[in-house]
JSON list of C-alpha atoms in Angstrom, two decimals:
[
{"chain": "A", "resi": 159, "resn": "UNK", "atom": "CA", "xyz": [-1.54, -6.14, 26.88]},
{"chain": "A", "resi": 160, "resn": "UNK", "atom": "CA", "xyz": [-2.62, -3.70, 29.15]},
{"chain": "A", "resi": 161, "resn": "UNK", "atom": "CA", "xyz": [-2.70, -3.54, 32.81]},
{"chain": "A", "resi": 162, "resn": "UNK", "atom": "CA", "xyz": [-6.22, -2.72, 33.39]},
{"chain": "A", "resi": 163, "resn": "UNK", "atom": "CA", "xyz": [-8.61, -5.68, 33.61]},
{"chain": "A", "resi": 164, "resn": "UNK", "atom": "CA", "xyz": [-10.81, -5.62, 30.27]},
{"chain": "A", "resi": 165, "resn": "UNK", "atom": "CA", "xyz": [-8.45, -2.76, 28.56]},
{"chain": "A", "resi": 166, "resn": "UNK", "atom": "CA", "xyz": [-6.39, -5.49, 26.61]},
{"chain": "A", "resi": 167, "resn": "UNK", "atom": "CA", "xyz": [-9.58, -6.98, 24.99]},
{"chain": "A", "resi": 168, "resn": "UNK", "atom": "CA", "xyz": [-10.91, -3.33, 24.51]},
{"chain": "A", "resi": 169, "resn": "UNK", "atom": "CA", "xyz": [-7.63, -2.55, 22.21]},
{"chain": "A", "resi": 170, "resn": "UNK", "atom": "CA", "xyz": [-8.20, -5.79, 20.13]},
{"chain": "A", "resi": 171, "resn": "UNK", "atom": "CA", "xyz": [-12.36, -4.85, 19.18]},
{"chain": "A", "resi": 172, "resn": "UNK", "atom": "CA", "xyz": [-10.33, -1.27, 18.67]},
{"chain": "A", "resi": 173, "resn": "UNK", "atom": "CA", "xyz": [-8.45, -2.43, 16.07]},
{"chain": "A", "resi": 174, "resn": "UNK", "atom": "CA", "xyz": [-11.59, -3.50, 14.07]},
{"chain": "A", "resi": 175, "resn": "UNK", "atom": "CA", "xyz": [-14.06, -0.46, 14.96]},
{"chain": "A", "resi": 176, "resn": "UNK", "atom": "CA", "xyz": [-13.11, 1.41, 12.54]},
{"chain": "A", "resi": 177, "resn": "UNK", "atom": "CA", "xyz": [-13.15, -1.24, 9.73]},
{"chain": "A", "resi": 178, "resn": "UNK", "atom": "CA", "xyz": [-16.35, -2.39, 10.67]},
{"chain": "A", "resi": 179, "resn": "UNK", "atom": "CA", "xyz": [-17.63, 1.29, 10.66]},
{"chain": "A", "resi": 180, "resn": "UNK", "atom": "CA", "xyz": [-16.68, 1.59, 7.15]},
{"chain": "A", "resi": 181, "resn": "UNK", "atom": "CA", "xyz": [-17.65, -1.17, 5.53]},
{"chain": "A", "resi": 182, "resn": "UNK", "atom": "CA", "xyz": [-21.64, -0.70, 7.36]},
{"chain": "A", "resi": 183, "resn": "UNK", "atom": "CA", "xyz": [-21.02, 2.67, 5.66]},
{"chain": "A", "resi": 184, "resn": "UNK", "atom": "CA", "xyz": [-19.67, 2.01, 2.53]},
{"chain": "A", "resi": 185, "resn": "UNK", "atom": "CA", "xyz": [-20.28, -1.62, 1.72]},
{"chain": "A", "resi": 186, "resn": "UNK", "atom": "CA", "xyz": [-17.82, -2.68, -1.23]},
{"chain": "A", "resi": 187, "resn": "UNK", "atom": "CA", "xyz": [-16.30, 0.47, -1.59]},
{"chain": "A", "resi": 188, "resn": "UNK", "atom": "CA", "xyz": [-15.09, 0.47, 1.69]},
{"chain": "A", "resi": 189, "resn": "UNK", "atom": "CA", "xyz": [-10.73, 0.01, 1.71]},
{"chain": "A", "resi": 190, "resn": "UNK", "atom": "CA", "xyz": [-8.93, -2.55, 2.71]},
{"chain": "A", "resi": 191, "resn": "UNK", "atom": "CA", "xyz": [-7.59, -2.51, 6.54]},
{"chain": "A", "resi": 192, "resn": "UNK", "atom": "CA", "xyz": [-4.38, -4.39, 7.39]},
{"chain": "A", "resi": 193, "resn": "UNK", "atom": "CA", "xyz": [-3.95, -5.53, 10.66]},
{"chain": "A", "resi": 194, "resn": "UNK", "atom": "CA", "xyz": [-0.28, -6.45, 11.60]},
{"chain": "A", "resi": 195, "resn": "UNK", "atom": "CA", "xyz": [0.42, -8.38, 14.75]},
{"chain": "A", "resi": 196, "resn": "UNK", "atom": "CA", "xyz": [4.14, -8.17, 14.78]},
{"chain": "A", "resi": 197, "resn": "UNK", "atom": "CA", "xyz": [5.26, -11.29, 17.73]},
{"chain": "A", "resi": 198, "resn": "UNK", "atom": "CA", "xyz": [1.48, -12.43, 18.12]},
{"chain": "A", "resi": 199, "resn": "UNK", "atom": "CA", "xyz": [2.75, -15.09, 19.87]},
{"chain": "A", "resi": 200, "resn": "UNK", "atom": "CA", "xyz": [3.16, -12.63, 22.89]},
{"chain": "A", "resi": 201, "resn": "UNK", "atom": "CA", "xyz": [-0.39, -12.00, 22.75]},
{"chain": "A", "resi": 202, "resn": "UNK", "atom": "CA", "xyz": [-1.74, -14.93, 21.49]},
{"chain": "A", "resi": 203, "resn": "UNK", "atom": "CA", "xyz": [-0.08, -17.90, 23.44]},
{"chain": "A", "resi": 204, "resn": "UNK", "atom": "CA", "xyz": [-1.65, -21.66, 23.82]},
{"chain": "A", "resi": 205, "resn": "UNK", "atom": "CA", "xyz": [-4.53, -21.12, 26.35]},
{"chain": "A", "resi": 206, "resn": "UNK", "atom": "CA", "xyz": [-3.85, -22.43, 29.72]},
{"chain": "A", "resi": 207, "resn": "UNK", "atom": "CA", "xyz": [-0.36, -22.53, 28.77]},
{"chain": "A", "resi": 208, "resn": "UNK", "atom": "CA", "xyz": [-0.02, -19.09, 30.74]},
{"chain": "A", "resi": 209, "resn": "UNK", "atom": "CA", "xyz": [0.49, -19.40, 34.68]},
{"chain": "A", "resi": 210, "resn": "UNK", "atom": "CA", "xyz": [0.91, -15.44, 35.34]},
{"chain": "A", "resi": 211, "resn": "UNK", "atom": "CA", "xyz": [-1.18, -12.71, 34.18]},
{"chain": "A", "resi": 212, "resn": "UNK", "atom": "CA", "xyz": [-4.04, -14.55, 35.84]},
{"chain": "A", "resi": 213, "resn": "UNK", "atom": "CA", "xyz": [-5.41, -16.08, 32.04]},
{"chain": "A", "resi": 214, "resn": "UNK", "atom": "CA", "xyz": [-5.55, -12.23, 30.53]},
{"chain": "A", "resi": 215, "resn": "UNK", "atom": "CA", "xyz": [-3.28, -13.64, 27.79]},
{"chain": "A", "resi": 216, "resn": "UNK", "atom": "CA", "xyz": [-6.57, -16.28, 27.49]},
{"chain": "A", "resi": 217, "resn": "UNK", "atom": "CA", "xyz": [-9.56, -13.63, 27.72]},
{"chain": "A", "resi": 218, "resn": "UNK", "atom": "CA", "xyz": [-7.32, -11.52, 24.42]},
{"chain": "A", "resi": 219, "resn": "UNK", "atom": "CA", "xyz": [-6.72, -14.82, 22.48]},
{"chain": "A", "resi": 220, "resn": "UNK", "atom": "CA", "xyz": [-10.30, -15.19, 23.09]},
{"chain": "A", "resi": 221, "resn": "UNK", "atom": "CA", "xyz": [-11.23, -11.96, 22.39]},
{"chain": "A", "resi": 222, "resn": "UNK", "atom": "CA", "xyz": [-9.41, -12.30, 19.04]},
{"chain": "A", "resi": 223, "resn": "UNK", "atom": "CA", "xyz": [-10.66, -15.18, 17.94]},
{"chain": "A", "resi": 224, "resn": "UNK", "atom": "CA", "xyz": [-14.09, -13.78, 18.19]},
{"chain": "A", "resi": 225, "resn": "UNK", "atom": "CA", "xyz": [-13.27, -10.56, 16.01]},
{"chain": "A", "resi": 226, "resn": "UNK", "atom": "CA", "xyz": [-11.24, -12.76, 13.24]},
{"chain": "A", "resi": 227, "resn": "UNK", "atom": "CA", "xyz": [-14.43, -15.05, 13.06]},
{"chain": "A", "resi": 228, "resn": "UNK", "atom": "CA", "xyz": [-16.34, -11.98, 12.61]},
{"chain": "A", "resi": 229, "resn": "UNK", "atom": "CA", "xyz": [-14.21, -11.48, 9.88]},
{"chain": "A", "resi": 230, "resn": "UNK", "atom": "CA", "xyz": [-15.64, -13.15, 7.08]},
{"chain": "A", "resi": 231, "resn": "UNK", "atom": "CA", "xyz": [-18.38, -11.22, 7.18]},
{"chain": "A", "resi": 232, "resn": "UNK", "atom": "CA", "xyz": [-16.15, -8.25, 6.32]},
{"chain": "A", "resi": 233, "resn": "UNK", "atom": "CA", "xyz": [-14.71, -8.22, 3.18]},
{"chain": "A", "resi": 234, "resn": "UNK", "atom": "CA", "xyz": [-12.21, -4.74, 4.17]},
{"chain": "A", "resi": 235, "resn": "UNK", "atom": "CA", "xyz": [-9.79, -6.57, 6.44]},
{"chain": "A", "resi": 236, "resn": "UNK", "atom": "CA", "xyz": [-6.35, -8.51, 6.24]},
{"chain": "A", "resi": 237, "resn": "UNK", "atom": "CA", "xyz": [-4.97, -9.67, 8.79]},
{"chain": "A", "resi": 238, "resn": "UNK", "atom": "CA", "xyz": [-1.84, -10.28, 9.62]},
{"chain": "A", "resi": 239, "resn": "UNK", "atom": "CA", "xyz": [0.33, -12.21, 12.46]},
{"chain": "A", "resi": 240, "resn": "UNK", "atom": "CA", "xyz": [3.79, -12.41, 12.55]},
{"chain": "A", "resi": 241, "resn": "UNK", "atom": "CA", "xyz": [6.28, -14.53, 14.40]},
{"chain": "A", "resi": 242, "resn": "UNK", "atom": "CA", "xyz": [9.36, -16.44, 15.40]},
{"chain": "A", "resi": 243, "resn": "UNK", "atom": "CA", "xyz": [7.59, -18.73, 17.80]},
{"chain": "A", "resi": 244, "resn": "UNK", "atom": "CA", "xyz": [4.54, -20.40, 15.71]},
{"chain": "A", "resi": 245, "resn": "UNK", "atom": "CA", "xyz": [4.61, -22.91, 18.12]},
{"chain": "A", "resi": 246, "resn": "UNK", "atom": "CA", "xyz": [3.95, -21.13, 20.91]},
{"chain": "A", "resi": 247, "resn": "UNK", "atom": "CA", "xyz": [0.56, -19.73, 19.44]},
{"chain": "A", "resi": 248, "resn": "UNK", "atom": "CA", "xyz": [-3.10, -20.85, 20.43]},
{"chain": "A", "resi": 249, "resn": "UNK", "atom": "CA", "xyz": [-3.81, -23.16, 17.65]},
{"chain": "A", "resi": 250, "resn": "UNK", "atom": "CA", "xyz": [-7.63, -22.39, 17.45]},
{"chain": "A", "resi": 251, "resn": "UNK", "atom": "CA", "xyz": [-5.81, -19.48, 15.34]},
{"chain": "A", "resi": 252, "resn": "UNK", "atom": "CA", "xyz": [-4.56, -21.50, 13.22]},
{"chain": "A", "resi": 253, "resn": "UNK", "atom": "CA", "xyz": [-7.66, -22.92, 11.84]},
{"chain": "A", "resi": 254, "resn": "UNK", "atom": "CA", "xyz": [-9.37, -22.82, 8.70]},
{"chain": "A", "resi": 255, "resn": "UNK", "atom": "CA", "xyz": [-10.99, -19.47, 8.54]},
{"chain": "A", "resi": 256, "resn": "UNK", "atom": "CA", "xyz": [-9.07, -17.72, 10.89]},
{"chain": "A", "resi": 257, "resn": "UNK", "atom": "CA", "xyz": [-5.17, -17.16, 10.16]},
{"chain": "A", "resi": 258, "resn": "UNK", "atom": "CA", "xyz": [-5.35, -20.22, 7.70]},
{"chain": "A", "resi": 259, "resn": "UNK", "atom": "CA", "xyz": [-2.25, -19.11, 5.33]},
{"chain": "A", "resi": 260, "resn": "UNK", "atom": "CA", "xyz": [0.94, -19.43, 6.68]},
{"chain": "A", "resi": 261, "resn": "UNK", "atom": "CA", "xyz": [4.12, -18.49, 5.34]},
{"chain": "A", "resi": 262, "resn": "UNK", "atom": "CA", "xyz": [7.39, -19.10, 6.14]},
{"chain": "A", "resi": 263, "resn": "UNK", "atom": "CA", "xyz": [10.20, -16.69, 5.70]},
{"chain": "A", "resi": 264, "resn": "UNK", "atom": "CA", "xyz": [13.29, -18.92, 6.13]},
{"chain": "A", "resi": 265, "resn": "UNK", "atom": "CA", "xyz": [17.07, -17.56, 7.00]},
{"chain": "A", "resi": 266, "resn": "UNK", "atom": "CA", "xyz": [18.98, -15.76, 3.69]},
{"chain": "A", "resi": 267, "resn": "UNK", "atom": "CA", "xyz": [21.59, -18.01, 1.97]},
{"chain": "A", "resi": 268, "resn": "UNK", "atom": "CA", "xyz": [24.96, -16.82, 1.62]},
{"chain": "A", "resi": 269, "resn": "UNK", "atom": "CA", "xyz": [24.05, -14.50, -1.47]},
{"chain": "A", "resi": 270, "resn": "UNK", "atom": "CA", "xyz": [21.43, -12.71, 0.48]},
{"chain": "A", "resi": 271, "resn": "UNK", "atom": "CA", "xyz": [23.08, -12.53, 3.55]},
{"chain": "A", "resi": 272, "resn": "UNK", "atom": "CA", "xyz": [25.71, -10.92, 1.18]},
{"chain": "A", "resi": 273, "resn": "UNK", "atom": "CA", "xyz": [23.09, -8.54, -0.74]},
{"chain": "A", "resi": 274, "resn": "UNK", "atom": "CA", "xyz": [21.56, -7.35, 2.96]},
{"chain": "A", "resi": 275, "resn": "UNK", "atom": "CA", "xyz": [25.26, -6.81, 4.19]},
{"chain": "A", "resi": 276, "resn": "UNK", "atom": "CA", "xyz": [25.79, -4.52, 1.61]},
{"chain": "A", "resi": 277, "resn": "UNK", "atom": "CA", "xyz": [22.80, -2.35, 1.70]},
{"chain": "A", "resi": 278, "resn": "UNK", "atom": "CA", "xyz": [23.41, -1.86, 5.01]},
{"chain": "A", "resi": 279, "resn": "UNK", "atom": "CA", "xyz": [26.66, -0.96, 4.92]},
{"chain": "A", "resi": 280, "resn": "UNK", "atom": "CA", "xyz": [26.68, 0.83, 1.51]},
{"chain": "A", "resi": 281, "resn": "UNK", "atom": "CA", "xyz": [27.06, 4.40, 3.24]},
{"chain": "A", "resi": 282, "resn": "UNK", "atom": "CA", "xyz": [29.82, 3.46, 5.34]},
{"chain": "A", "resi": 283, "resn": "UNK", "atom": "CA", "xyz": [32.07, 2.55, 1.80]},
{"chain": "A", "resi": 284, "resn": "UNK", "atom": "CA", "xyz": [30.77, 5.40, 0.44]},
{"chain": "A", "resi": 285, "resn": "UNK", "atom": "CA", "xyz": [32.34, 7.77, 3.04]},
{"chain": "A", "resi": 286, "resn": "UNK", "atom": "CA", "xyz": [35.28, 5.81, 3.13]},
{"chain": "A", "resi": 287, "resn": "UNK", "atom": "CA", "xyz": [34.42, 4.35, 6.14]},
{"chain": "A", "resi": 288, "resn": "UNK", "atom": "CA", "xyz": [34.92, 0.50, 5.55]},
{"chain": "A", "resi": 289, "resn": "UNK", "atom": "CA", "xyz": [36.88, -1.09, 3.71]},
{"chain": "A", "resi": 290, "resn": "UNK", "atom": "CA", "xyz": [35.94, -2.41, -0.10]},
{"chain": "A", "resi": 291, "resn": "UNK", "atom": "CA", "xyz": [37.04, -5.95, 0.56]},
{"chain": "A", "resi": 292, "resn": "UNK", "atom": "CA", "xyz": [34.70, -6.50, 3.77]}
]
């Protein structure tokens, strides 16, 4: 978001620009654009559900729903959203056509919790650093 009225929905049309460009320009041998909203739920809350900011977080949700319906009609762009708080997101975006696939990417078990312990501390053992049995 920015703090100038009309800049945040400027960014979002931004982000397609140059996709759009390319795909006029090259049709189907235009390549693929991936769009990663990392915490789109900060951006994209439940209209109305906003009391500060003055409905900005409304006109960008908005805003992006109008440029992911647009979509379809380009066949160079994946999108992306990502986020801890699905429930806190507008669900027009959830709809079919729009960010229709969702996947959830639950906690590690004990085994991976194990596996990402190690490869992050893998240097420390190396250099002596921690001990073997941690």
């Amino acid at each position: 978001l920015d703090k100038y009225v009309g800049e945040s929905e400027a960014n979002v049309r931004k982000l397609f620009a140059e996709a759009d460009e390319e795909e006029k320009r090259l049709g189907p041998n235009s390549g693929l654009h991936i769009i990663i909203f990392d915490e789109i739920d900060a951006i994209c809350k439940a209209r109305g559900s906003s009391q500060s900011s003055a409905g900005v977080s409304d006109t960008v949700v908005n805003q992006l729903l109008s440029k992911i319906d647009g979509v379809d009609q380009l066949n160079n762009i994946l999108i992306i959203g990502m986020t801890n708080r699905r429930d806190m997101i507008d669900e027009a975006l959830l709809r079919p056509g729009r960010l229709e696939v969702q996947i959830e990417i639950g906690l590690p078990d004990e085994t991976g919790r194990q596996q990402i312990l190690n490869i992050h501390t893998n240097r420390l053992r190396e250099h002596n650093k921690l001990s073997s049995d941690v």
